[in-house]
Structures are given as C-alpha cells and as structure tokens.
Amino acid sequence: MEDKERGLAGAPGSVSKYVILGVTGSVAAFKSPLVVRAIKDSGIGVRVVMTEAAKQFVTPLSLELVSGNPVLWDSFQSPLSHIEIARDACALIAAPATLNTISKFSTGVADNLLTTLFMAFRGPVIIAPAMNWRMYDNPIFKDRLAYLKDKGIIEVTPERGALACGEEGVGRMASTQRIVHTLKRTLGANDMKGLKVIVTSGPTREYIDPVRFITNRSSGKMGRALARAACLRGAFVTLISGPSSVPPHDDVLDEIDDAEIIRVETSGEMEKAILEKSKEADIVVMAAAVCDFKPERFSQDKLSRSEGLTLELVKTADILGKISAHASKKTYLTGFAAETGDRKDRAREKLQKKGIDMIVFNDVTQEGAGFDSDTNIMTIITPTEELSIPKMSKDAGANRIFDKILLNIKGRN
Ligand SMILES: Cc1cc2nc3c(=O)[nH]c(=O)nc-3n(C[C@H](O)[C@H](O)[C@H](O)COP(=O)(O)O)c2cc1C
C-alpha cells in the first residue's frame, strides 16, 4: 500500500501497472519465476518476454502461470506486440541477461521480440547479467556493458559464487531481492536523488568489562526504516548502526550499491563515525538511542562476582550537540527524543539547546510506539511548527519525516 502511495507501482501520473521481464538463455533462467513472483508481491504486474534460448531452461507455461499473463517469445506470435507492450510498460528488466542479449542491446540489433522491444521502449531498463566469470570479465563484453550503462541502463551487478559450470567467480545473477529493490528504487519518487543522507540507528553498548555492558531497548527498526526510505527515494545513504536486533537480510540497504552500512558498538565509535561522515551530508537523522551514561572505568579483565560491584557512571559525549557545532550550515539536522509520557516540552528544549533543525518526539509508553514496535506515533517539532504523525508503520512514518525535511530544505533555499 505504501509503495503504491509513493508511486512505486508506476511513474507518478502514469497508468503503467506492469513491467516487462525479459528472460534469456542462461542457466539462471530457472530463477525467473521467483523474480516474477517477487515483482508481483510488490504490487506490480509482469509481462514476460522470452528468447528462444530461454525456453531451453524454463517453460513459457511456468512463467505464464506465475505471471498470470500470456508469455511471448516470437515477434509474429502477436503482431505489433513489440510496440504495444513497450508503450504501456513502466520498466523493462532483463533477468537473467545473457552476454548475447546484452551485446545486442548495446548495438541495436533487433532480431527477436525482446531485442525489438528494447529498442522500442522509452522507460527505465534494468539488466541482471548472468554468465560464466570469464565471459563477464571479457574486455569486449565489458565495453558493451559500459556503453549501455553510459546510456542510462541500470545494471544489477552479478555476485561471486559457485557457477553452473563448476567454477567459482563473479557471474551469478543478483538475488531476487536485489533485482526487486533496484526496480522499486528506479520507479520510486526519486525526490532525494543526489542527496547524501546519514542515519544513525539502534542502541549503543557501554562496556563494564570485556563481557558485560549496559545498553537500552532500542531495536534499530526506526533507523532502518529511515535509511530504507531515503534509499528508495534515490538518496545515497550511510547508515551508522549500533548492535541492532533487526535482521539485516532482505533489506534494500544491503542490496543497493548506493548505500553503506557502518556498524559500531559504543557511543565513542558512533561519535567517531558520524563526525567523520557528517561534514559532507545534506541530511543527518540521529535516530540511534545512544546511551546517556557509560561506566566511569572499564576493567580490562573480567570482574569477579566475589568482589562485588558498584558502578560509577559518567555521561557519554553529547553527539547531537557536537554534530550541530561541527556540520556544515547546509546540513539539515534532525534528532529524536524518546520519552516516557507526553514530554514534548523536553523535546522542544532539546531542539533549542542542541541548535538543530528538527526533533522527532515519540512517547515510548504508548501502545504501537517506540522500541521493537513495527509502528510508531510521532510528533515532528521544528522551531516554528509541530506536526503529529498518527500511528503508522515505521516505513510510512519515515517517509513523512523526509517529506517534511525536503519541504523545509526547499523553504530554506
Ligand atoms: C547449458 C548452457 C548454459 C548457458 N548459460 C549461459 C549463461 O549463463 N549466460 C550466458 O550469457 N550465456 C549462456 N549460454 C549461452 C547462451 O544460451 C547463448 O549465447 C544463446 O545464444 C543466448 O541467446 P539469448 O541471448 O537470445 O537468450 C548457455 C548455453 C548453454 C548451452
């Protein structure tokens, strides 16, 4: 639903509701039905076009059943299909894309339905090469691929691993998730393209000795949602994450080349990472629940139970305050204030004291808000206004926050 709201089911204002999936003659074609299913699960329809060679690896019938649409491979099966299908599609994906088909794309050879469609299509094209590593590494092919990328064709780079020929190397088709995330990102609003965004996320750990630490209940879900939202809207995202309990698999951030994840443990490491990165950032969102206190002393050796323990705690560094002093004037700074109870007054005070542009308040005692929850209830507070975000998924809430940040940046320029 949220994807559709953001226009992921088609370019904004477009009636396109399907992508063309071109399946070519690679061993990886047996994965095509899974690609079809994953695209459909994102709310986007699929029209499959195969090459003759692809039919050796996967049957048109399987692809027809999974896509729910007739599968075409011959230009003369349905005359003018190369124009009609191309006209109404929102994207063309070739997955798997053979060396042969990619080379034809790059030279304008239109000798089958897929290559003819490619030449007739005016929307975004994504290719997921799959081939033996020697073929992928071939200098002639590299030139062809570089030429296509220069023309705006998006490559979902193949992965290293065991290949069907028994060799190992770079040539395995990208995972289904990577292909679908690339598609979503391509069809997304793209209103954050060119922006560098830093998001901090999760808790920190403050060590007492090598095996014990103090921490807090933050799961890192809100930070992940923010980083994911910015990434899907086209930003280059750096996620600085404390030890999060959110499983990292199947996430756009792990799949997209335009994102980096820096993993840290302590508040000191988080401070160092963000100070290093924030100078060039357009937007910094500090969603991490950095521990406010840490043990005054760290014991190099594991403390013995028999000796007893009294912990002396000291405040950790004020990272938000330091960033505010350190970041460039153009950087839009957002902090989070997690409180127990309706303490917006404390959030407003934090906003003012730290000299930041926005603070997002949430009362973690509310049902459907705070740690570990998949939803949140928030209030966006800036020096001049307050905006309530009712209970919604953290992904949707993250998009609301960026909508507001973009609006405020626009108003500032
Ligand atoms: C068993 C087998 C596996 C193949 N696997 C691949 C492959 O993974 N990638 C590739 O580029 N070509 C592969 N080929 C070669 C292509 O099938 C061949 O170049 C064919 O002409 C591709 O046609 P198409 O691009 O129209 O699908 C394979 C051939 C055979 C016989």
Coordinates of C-alpha atoms and ligand atoms in Angstrom, one line a residue:
M1 CA 0.0 0.0 0.0
E2 CA 2.7 2.4 1.0
D3 CA 4.7 1.5 -2.1
K4 CA 1.7 2.3 -4.2
E5 CA 1.3 5.6 -2.4
R6 CA 4.8 6.5 -3.2
G7 CA 4.2 5.8 -6.9
L8 CA 6.3 2.6 -6.9
A9 CA 3.6 0.8 -9.0
G10 CA 4.4 3.2 -11.8
A11 CA 5.9 6.5 -12.5
P12 CA 3.9 9.3 -10.9
G13 CA 0.9 10.2 -13.1
S14 CA 1.5 7.1 -15.2
V15 CA -1.1 4.4 -15.8
S16 CA 1.6 1.8 -16.3
K17 CA 1.0 -1.1 -14.0
Y18 CA 3.4 -3.7 -15.3
V19 CA 7.0 -4.3 -16.1
I20 CA 8.4 -6.3 -19.0
L21 CA 10.5 -9.2 -17.7
G22 CA 12.9 -10.4 -20.5
V23 CA 14.1 -13.9 -19.8
T24 CA 17.2 -15.0 -21.8
G25 CA 19.1 -18.2 -22.4
S26 CA 21.1 -18.5 -19.2
V27 CA 21.1 -21.4 -16.6
A28 CA 19.9 -18.8 -14.2
A29 CA 16.6 -18.6 -16.1
F30 CA 15.2 -21.3 -13.7
K31 CA 15.1 -18.4 -11.1
S32 CA 12.8 -16.3 -13.4
P33 CA 9.5 -17.5 -11.9
L34 CA 10.8 -16.3 -8.5
V35 CA 11.6 -12.9 -9.9
V36 CA 8.1 -12.7 -11.4
R37 CA 6.5 -13.6 -8.0
A38 CA 8.6 -11.1 -6.1
I39 CA 7.8 -8.3 -8.5
K40 CA 4.1 -9.2 -8.3
D41 CA 4.3 -9.2 -4.5
S42 CA 5.4 -5.5 -4.8
G43 CA 2.1 -4.7 -6.4
I44 CA 3.4 -4.5 -9.9
G45 CA 2.2 -6.7 -12.8
V46 CA 4.6 -8.6 -15.1
R47 CA 4.5 -9.4 -18.8
V48 CA 7.2 -12.0 -19.7
V49 CA 9.0 -12.0 -23.0
M50 CA 11.5 -14.8 -23.6
T51 CA 14.1 -15.6 -26.1
E52 CA 14.1 -18.9 -27.9
A53 CA 17.2 -20.0 -26.0
A54 CA 15.5 -19.2 -22.6
K55 CA 12.8 -21.8 -23.5
Q56 CA 15.6 -24.5 -23.1
F57 CA 15.9 -23.5 -19.4
V58 CA 12.4 -22.6 -18.2
T59 CA 9.0 -23.3 -19.8
P60 CA 6.7 -20.5 -21.1
L61 CA 3.9 -22.3 -19.2
S62 CA 5.5 -21.8 -15.8
L63 CA 6.1 -18.2 -16.5
E64 CA 2.5 -17.8 -17.8
L65 CA 1.1 -19.4 -14.7
V66 CA 3.2 -17.3 -12.2
S67 CA 2.8 -14.0 -14.1
G68 CA -0.9 -14.5 -14.9
N69 CA -0.3 -13.2 -18.4
P70 CA 0.4 -14.8 -21.8
V71 CA 4.1 -15.2 -22.4
L72 CA 5.6 -14.1 -25.8
W73 CA 8.8 -15.1 -27.5
D74 CA 8.2 -14.7 -31.2
S75 CA 7.6 -11.3 -32.8
F76 CA 5.0 -12.8 -35.1
Q77 CA 3.0 -14.5 -32.3
S78 CA 1.1 -11.3 -31.7
P79 CA 1.8 -8.8 -34.4
L80 CA 2.7 -5.3 -33.1
S81 CA 3.3 -6.7 -29.6
H82 CA 6.8 -5.2 -29.6
I83 CA 5.1 -1.7 -29.8
E84 CA 2.0 -2.3 -27.7
I85 CA 3.8 -4.0 -24.8
A86 CA 6.6 -1.4 -24.9
R87 CA 4.2 1.5 -24.9
D88 CA 2.4 0.8 -21.6
A89 CA 5.2 -0.7 -19.5
C90 CA 6.8 1.2 -16.6
A91 CA 10.2 -0.7 -16.8
L92 CA 12.0 -3.4 -18.7
I93 CA 14.1 -5.9 -16.8
A94 CA 16.3 -8.5 -18.4
A95 CA 16.9 -11.1 -15.8
P96 CA 18.8 -13.2 -16.4
A97 CA 20.5 -11.2 -19.2
T98 CA 22.9 -13.2 -21.3
L99 CA 26.1 -11.9 -22.8
N100 CA 24.4 -12.3 -26.2
T101 CA 21.3 -10.2 -25.4
I102 CA 23.3 -7.5 -23.6
S103 CA 25.6 -7.2 -26.6
K104 CA 22.6 -7.0 -28.9
F105 CA 21.1 -4.3 -26.7
S106 CA 24.3 -2.3 -27.0
T107 CA 24.5 -2.4 -30.8
G108 CA 20.8 -2.0 -31.6
V109 CA 20.3 -5.5 -33.1
A110 CA 16.6 -6.2 -33.1
D111 CA 16.3 -9.8 -34.3
N112 CA 13.8 -11.2 -31.7
L113 CA 10.8 -9.9 -29.7
L114 CA 12.9 -8.9 -26.7
T115 CA 15.6 -7.0 -28.5
T116 CA 13.0 -5.3 -30.7
L117 CA 11.0 -4.3 -27.6
F118 CA 14.2 -3.0 -26.0
M119 CA 14.7 -0.6 -29.0
A120 CA 11.0 0.5 -28.9
F121 CA 10.9 1.0 -25.1
R122 CA 11.4 4.5 -23.7
G123 CA 11.3 3.8 -19.9
P124 CA 14.0 2.6 -17.5
V125 CA 15.8 -0.6 -18.3
I126 CA 17.5 -2.8 -15.7
I127 CA 19.7 -5.7 -16.6
A128 CA 20.8 -8.6 -14.3
P129 CA 23.7 -10.3 -16.1
A130 CA 24.3 -14.0 -15.5
M131 CA 27.2 -15.8 -17.1
N132 CA 30.5 -17.6 -16.6
W133 CA 33.0 -15.3 -14.9
R134 CA 35.3 -15.4 -18.0
M135 CA 32.5 -14.1 -20.2
Y136 CA 31.6 -11.4 -17.6
D137 CA 35.3 -10.4 -17.5
N138 CA 35.7 -10.4 -21.3
P139 CA 37.1 -7.0 -22.3
I140 CA 34.8 -6.8 -25.4
F141 CA 31.7 -7.5 -23.2
K142 CA 32.9 -5.0 -20.6
D143 CA 33.0 -2.3 -23.2
R144 CA 29.4 -3.2 -24.3
L145 CA 28.2 -3.1 -20.7
A146 CA 29.9 0.2 -20.0
Y147 CA 28.4 1.6 -23.2
L148 CA 24.9 0.6 -22.1
K149 CA 25.4 2.0 -18.5
D150 CA 26.6 5.2 -20.0
K151 CA 23.3 5.4 -21.8
G152 CA 21.4 5.0 -18.5
I153 CA 20.8 1.3 -18.5
I154 CA 20.9 0.1 -14.8
E155 CA 23.0 -3.0 -14.0
V156 CA 22.2 -5.2 -11.0
T157 CA 25.7 -6.5 -10.7
P158 CA 26.2 -10.2 -10.6
E159 CA 27.5 -11.9 -7.5
R160 CA 30.6 -14.0 -6.7
G161 CA 29.9 -17.7 -6.1
A162 CA 29.8 -21.2 -7.4
L163 CA 28.8 -21.1 -11.1
A164 CA 26.8 -23.8 -13.0
C165 CA 30.0 -24.8 -14.9
G166 CA 31.6 -25.8 -11.6
E167 CA 33.9 -22.8 -11.5
E168 CA 33.8 -20.0 -8.9
G169 CA 33.8 -16.3 -9.8
V170 CA 31.7 -13.2 -10.4
G171 CA 28.8 -14.1 -12.7
R172 CA 25.9 -15.4 -10.7
M173 CA 22.7 -13.5 -11.3
A174 CA 22.0 -11.0 -8.5
S175 CA 19.5 -12.2 -5.8
T176 CA 15.8 -11.7 -6.5
Q177 CA 15.7 -9.2 -3.6
R178 CA 18.4 -7.0 -5.2
I179 CA 16.6 -7.1 -8.6
V180 CA 13.3 -6.1 -7.0
H181 CA 14.9 -3.4 -4.8
T182 CA 16.6 -1.9 -7.8
L183 CA 13.2 -1.9 -9.6
K184 CA 11.5 -0.2 -6.7
R185 CA 14.2 2.4 -6.4
T186 CA 14.1 3.0 -10.1
L187 CA 10.3 3.5 -10.1
G188 CA 10.3 5.4 -6.8
A189 CA 9.6 9.1 -6.4
N190 CA 13.4 9.8 -6.8
D191 CA 12.9 13.1 -5.0
M192 CA 16.0 12.6 -2.9
K193 CA 18.4 11.8 -5.8
G194 CA 21.7 13.4 -5.3
L195 CA 21.3 13.9 -1.6
K196 CA 23.7 12.4 0.9
V197 CA 21.9 11.2 4.0
I198 CA 23.3 9.9 7.2
V199 CA 21.0 7.9 9.6
T200 CA 22.1 6.6 12.9
S201 CA 20.2 3.7 14.4
G202 CA 20.0 1.2 17.2
P203 CA 21.3 1.3 20.7
T204 CA 25.0 1.5 21.8
R205 CA 26.8 -0.7 24.3
E206 CA 28.9 0.8 27.0
Y207 CA 31.3 -1.8 28.4
I208 CA 32.0 -2.5 32.1
D209 CA 34.5 -5.3 31.3
P210 CA 35.2 -7.4 28.2
V211 CA 32.0 -9.4 28.7
R212 CA 29.5 -7.0 30.3
F213 CA 27.9 -3.8 29.1
I214 CA 25.0 -1.5 29.7
T215 CA 22.6 -0.8 26.8
N216 CA 19.0 0.1 26.1
R217 CA 15.9 -1.4 24.5
S218 CA 16.3 0.3 21.1
S219 CA 15.8 -2.3 18.2
G220 CA 17.1 -0.1 15.4
K221 CA 13.8 -0.5 13.4
M222 CA 13.1 3.2 13.1
G223 CA 16.6 3.9 11.9
R224 CA 16.5 1.1 9.4
A225 CA 13.1 2.4 8.1
L226 CA 14.5 5.9 7.7
A227 CA 17.6 4.7 5.9
R228 CA 15.4 2.4 3.7
A229 CA 13.0 5.3 2.8
A230 CA 15.8 7.6 1.8
C231 CA 17.5 4.9 -0.2
L232 CA 14.2 4.1 -2.1
R233 CA 13.8 7.8 -2.8
G234 CA 17.1 7.9 -4.5
A235 CA 19.5 9.3 -1.8
F236 CA 23.0 8.0 -1.1
V237 CA 22.6 6.7 2.4
T238 CA 25.1 6.0 5.1
L239 CA 23.5 4.0 8.0
I240 CA 25.6 4.1 11.2
S241 CA 24.1 1.3 13.2
G242 CA 24.6 0.2 16.8
P243 CA 24.1 -3.5 17.5
S244 CA 20.6 -3.8 16.2
S245 CA 18.2 -6.7 16.7
V246 CA 16.7 -6.2 13.3
P247 CA 17.8 -9.0 10.9
P248 CA 19.7 -7.2 8.1
H249 CA 18.7 -9.7 5.3
D250 CA 16.2 -8.8 2.6
D251 CA 16.7 -5.1 3.1
V252 CA 17.2 -2.6 0.3
L253 CA 20.3 -1.2 2.2
D254 CA 22.1 -4.5 2.0
E255 CA 21.2 -4.8 -1.7
I256 CA 21.8 -1.5 -3.2
D257 CA 25.2 -0.3 -4.3
D258 CA 24.3 3.3 -3.3
A259 CA 24.2 2.6 0.4
E260 CA 26.8 1.9 3.0
I261 CA 26.3 0.5 6.5
I262 CA 28.9 1.3 9.2
R263 CA 28.5 -1.0 12.2
V264 CA 29.5 0.4 15.6
E265 CA 29.1 -0.7 19.2
T266 CA 29.9 2.0 21.6
S267 CA 28.8 5.7 21.8
G268 CA 32.5 6.6 21.3
E269 CA 32.6 4.6 18.0
M270 CA 29.3 6.1 16.9
E271 CA 30.6 9.6 17.6
K272 CA 33.8 9.0 15.6
A273 CA 31.9 7.5 12.6
I274 CA 29.3 10.3 12.5
L275 CA 31.9 13.1 12.9
E276 CA 33.8 11.7 10.0
K277 CA 30.8 11.3 7.8
S278 CA 28.6 14.3 8.6
K279 CA 30.7 17.1 7.0
E280 CA 29.5 16.3 3.5
A281 CA 26.0 15.3 4.4
D282 CA 22.9 17.1 3.2
I283 CA 20.7 15.5 5.9
V284 CA 21.6 13.8 9.2
V285 CA 18.9 12.0 11.1
M286 CA 20.0 10.8 14.5
A287 CA 17.6 8.0 15.3
A288 CA 20.1 6.0 17.4
A289 CA 19.4 5.6 21.1
V290 CA 22.9 6.4 22.2
C291 CA 23.4 5.5 25.9
D292 CA 23.4 8.6 28.0
F293 CA 25.7 7.1 30.5
K294 CA 28.7 4.8 30.5
P295 CA 30.8 3.2 33.3
E296 CA 33.4 5.6 34.6
R297 CA 36.0 2.9 34.5
F298 CA 36.5 -0.1 32.1
S299 CA 38.1 -3.2 33.5
Q300 CA 40.5 -4.9 31.0
D301 CA 39.9 -8.2 32.9
K302 CA 36.5 -9.8 33.6
L303 CA 35.3 -8.7 37.0
S304 CA 34.9 -11.4 39.6
R305 CA 31.5 -11.9 41.2
S306 CA 33.1 -12.5 44.5
E307 CA 34.5 -8.9 44.6
G308 CA 31.0 -7.3 44.3
L309 CA 30.4 -4.3 42.0
T310 CA 29.4 -0.7 42.4
L311 CA 29.1 1.0 39.1
E312 CA 30.0 4.7 38.8
L313 CA 28.5 6.1 35.6
V314 CA 29.5 9.2 33.7
K315 CA 27.7 11.0 30.9
T316 CA 28.6 10.0 27.3
A317 CA 29.5 12.6 24.8
D318 CA 26.7 14.9 23.5
I319 CA 26.9 13.6 19.9
L320 CA 24.0 15.7 18.6
G321 CA 25.4 18.9 20.1
K322 CA 28.8 18.1 18.6
I323 CA 27.4 17.4 15.2
S324 CA 25.4 20.7 15.3
A325 CA 28.7 22.6 16.0
H326 CA 30.7 20.6 13.5
A327 CA 28.4 20.1 10.5
S328 CA 28.2 22.4 7.5
K329 CA 25.5 25.1 7.6
K330 CA 23.7 23.4 4.7
T331 CA 23.3 20.1 6.6
Y332 CA 19.7 19.6 7.8
L333 CA 20.0 18.1 11.3
T334 CA 17.2 16.0 12.8
G335 CA 17.3 14.4 16.3
F336 CA 14.9 12.0 18.0
A337 CA 13.5 12.4 21.5
A338 CA 12.2 9.1 23.1
E339 CA 10.4 10.0 26.3
T340 CA 8.1 8.2 28.7
G341 CA 4.9 10.3 28.8
D342 CA 3.8 13.3 26.9
R343 CA 7.1 15.3 27.4
K344 CA 7.1 17.3 24.3
D345 CA 8.4 20.1 26.5
R346 CA 11.7 18.1 26.9
A347 CA 11.9 17.5 23.1
R348 CA 11.4 21.3 22.4
E349 CA 14.1 22.1 25.0
K350 CA 16.5 19.6 23.3
L351 CA 15.8 21.1 19.9
Q352 CA 16.7 24.5 21.1
K353 CA 19.7 23.5 23.2
K354 CA 21.3 21.5 20.5
G355 CA 20.7 24.1 17.8
I356 CA 19.3 21.5 15.4
D357 CA 16.6 21.9 12.7
M358 CA 14.0 19.3 13.7
I359 CA 13.3 16.9 16.5
V360 CA 11.0 13.9 16.3
F361 CA 9.3 13.2 19.6
N362 CA 7.8 9.8 20.5
D363 CA 6.3 8.6 23.7
V364 CA 7.6 5.0 24.0
T365 CA 5.0 4.1 26.6
Q366 CA 2.2 4.4 24.0
E367 CA 0.7 1.3 22.5
G368 CA 2.0 1.0 19.0
A369 CA 5.0 3.3 19.5
G370 CA 8.7 3.0 20.5
F371 CA 11.1 0.1 20.8
D372 CA 10.7 -3.1 18.9
S373 CA 7.3 -2.0 17.6
D374 CA 6.8 -2.1 13.8
T375 CA 4.7 1.1 14.1
N376 CA 5.3 4.5 15.7
I377 CA 3.4 7.5 16.8
M378 CA 5.5 10.7 16.5
T379 CA 5.4 14.5 16.6
I380 CA 7.7 16.4 14.3
I381 CA 8.9 19.6 16.1
T382 CA 10.8 22.4 14.4
P383 CA 11.5 25.9 15.8
T384 CA 8.3 27.1 14.1
E385 CA 5.8 24.3 13.9
E386 CA 4.6 20.9 15.2
L387 CA 3.1 18.1 13.1
S388 CA 1.5 15.0 14.5
I389 CA 2.2 11.7 12.8
P390 CA -0.5 9.3 13.9
K391 CA 0.1 5.6 14.4
M392 CA 1.5 4.1 11.2
S393 CA 4.3 1.7 10.1
K394 CA 7.8 2.9 10.8
D395 CA 8.4 2.8 7.0
A396 CA 5.4 5.2 6.3
G397 CA 6.4 7.4 9.3
A398 CA 10.0 7.6 7.9
N399 CA 8.6 8.9 4.6
R400 CA 6.5 11.5 6.4
I401 CA 9.7 12.7 8.2
F402 CA 11.6 13.0 4.9
D403 CA 8.6 14.7 3.2
K404 CA 8.8 17.4 5.9
I405 CA 12.6 17.6 5.8
L406 CA 12.6 18.1 2.0
L407 CA 9.9 20.8 2.3
N408 CA 11.9 22.6 4.9
I409 CA 15.1 22.4 2.9
K410 CA 13.2 23.9 -0.1
G411 CA 11.9 26.7 2.1
R412 CA 15.4 27.5 3.3
N413 CA 16.9 27.9 -0.2
Ligands
LIG1 C1 23.8 -25.1 -20.9 C2 24.0 -23.7 -21.4 C3 24.1 -22.7 -20.4 C4 24.3 -21.3 -20.8 N1 24.4 -20.4 -19.9 C5 24.6 -19.1 -20.2 C6 24.7 -18.1 -19.3 O1 24.6 -18.3 -18.1 N2 25.0 -16.9 -19.7 C7 25.1 -16.5 -21.0 O2 25.4 -15.4 -21.3 N3 25.1 -17.5 -21.9 C8 24.8 -18.8 -21.6 N4 24.7 -19.7 -22.6 C9 24.8 -19.3 -24.0 C10 23.5 -18.7 -24.5 O3 22.5 -19.6 -24.3 C11 23.7 -18.4 -26.0 O4 24.6 -17.3 -26.1 C12 22.4 -18.0 -26.6 O5 22.6 -17.6 -27.9 C13 21.7 -16.9 -25.8 O6 20.6 -16.4 -26.5 P1 19.7 -15.3 -26.0 O7 20.5 -14.1 -25.6 O8 18.8 -14.9 -27.2 O9 18.9 -15.9 -24.9 C14 24.5 -21.0 -22.2 C15 24.4 -22.1 -23.2 C16 24.2 -23.4 -22.7 C17 24.1 -24.4 -23.8

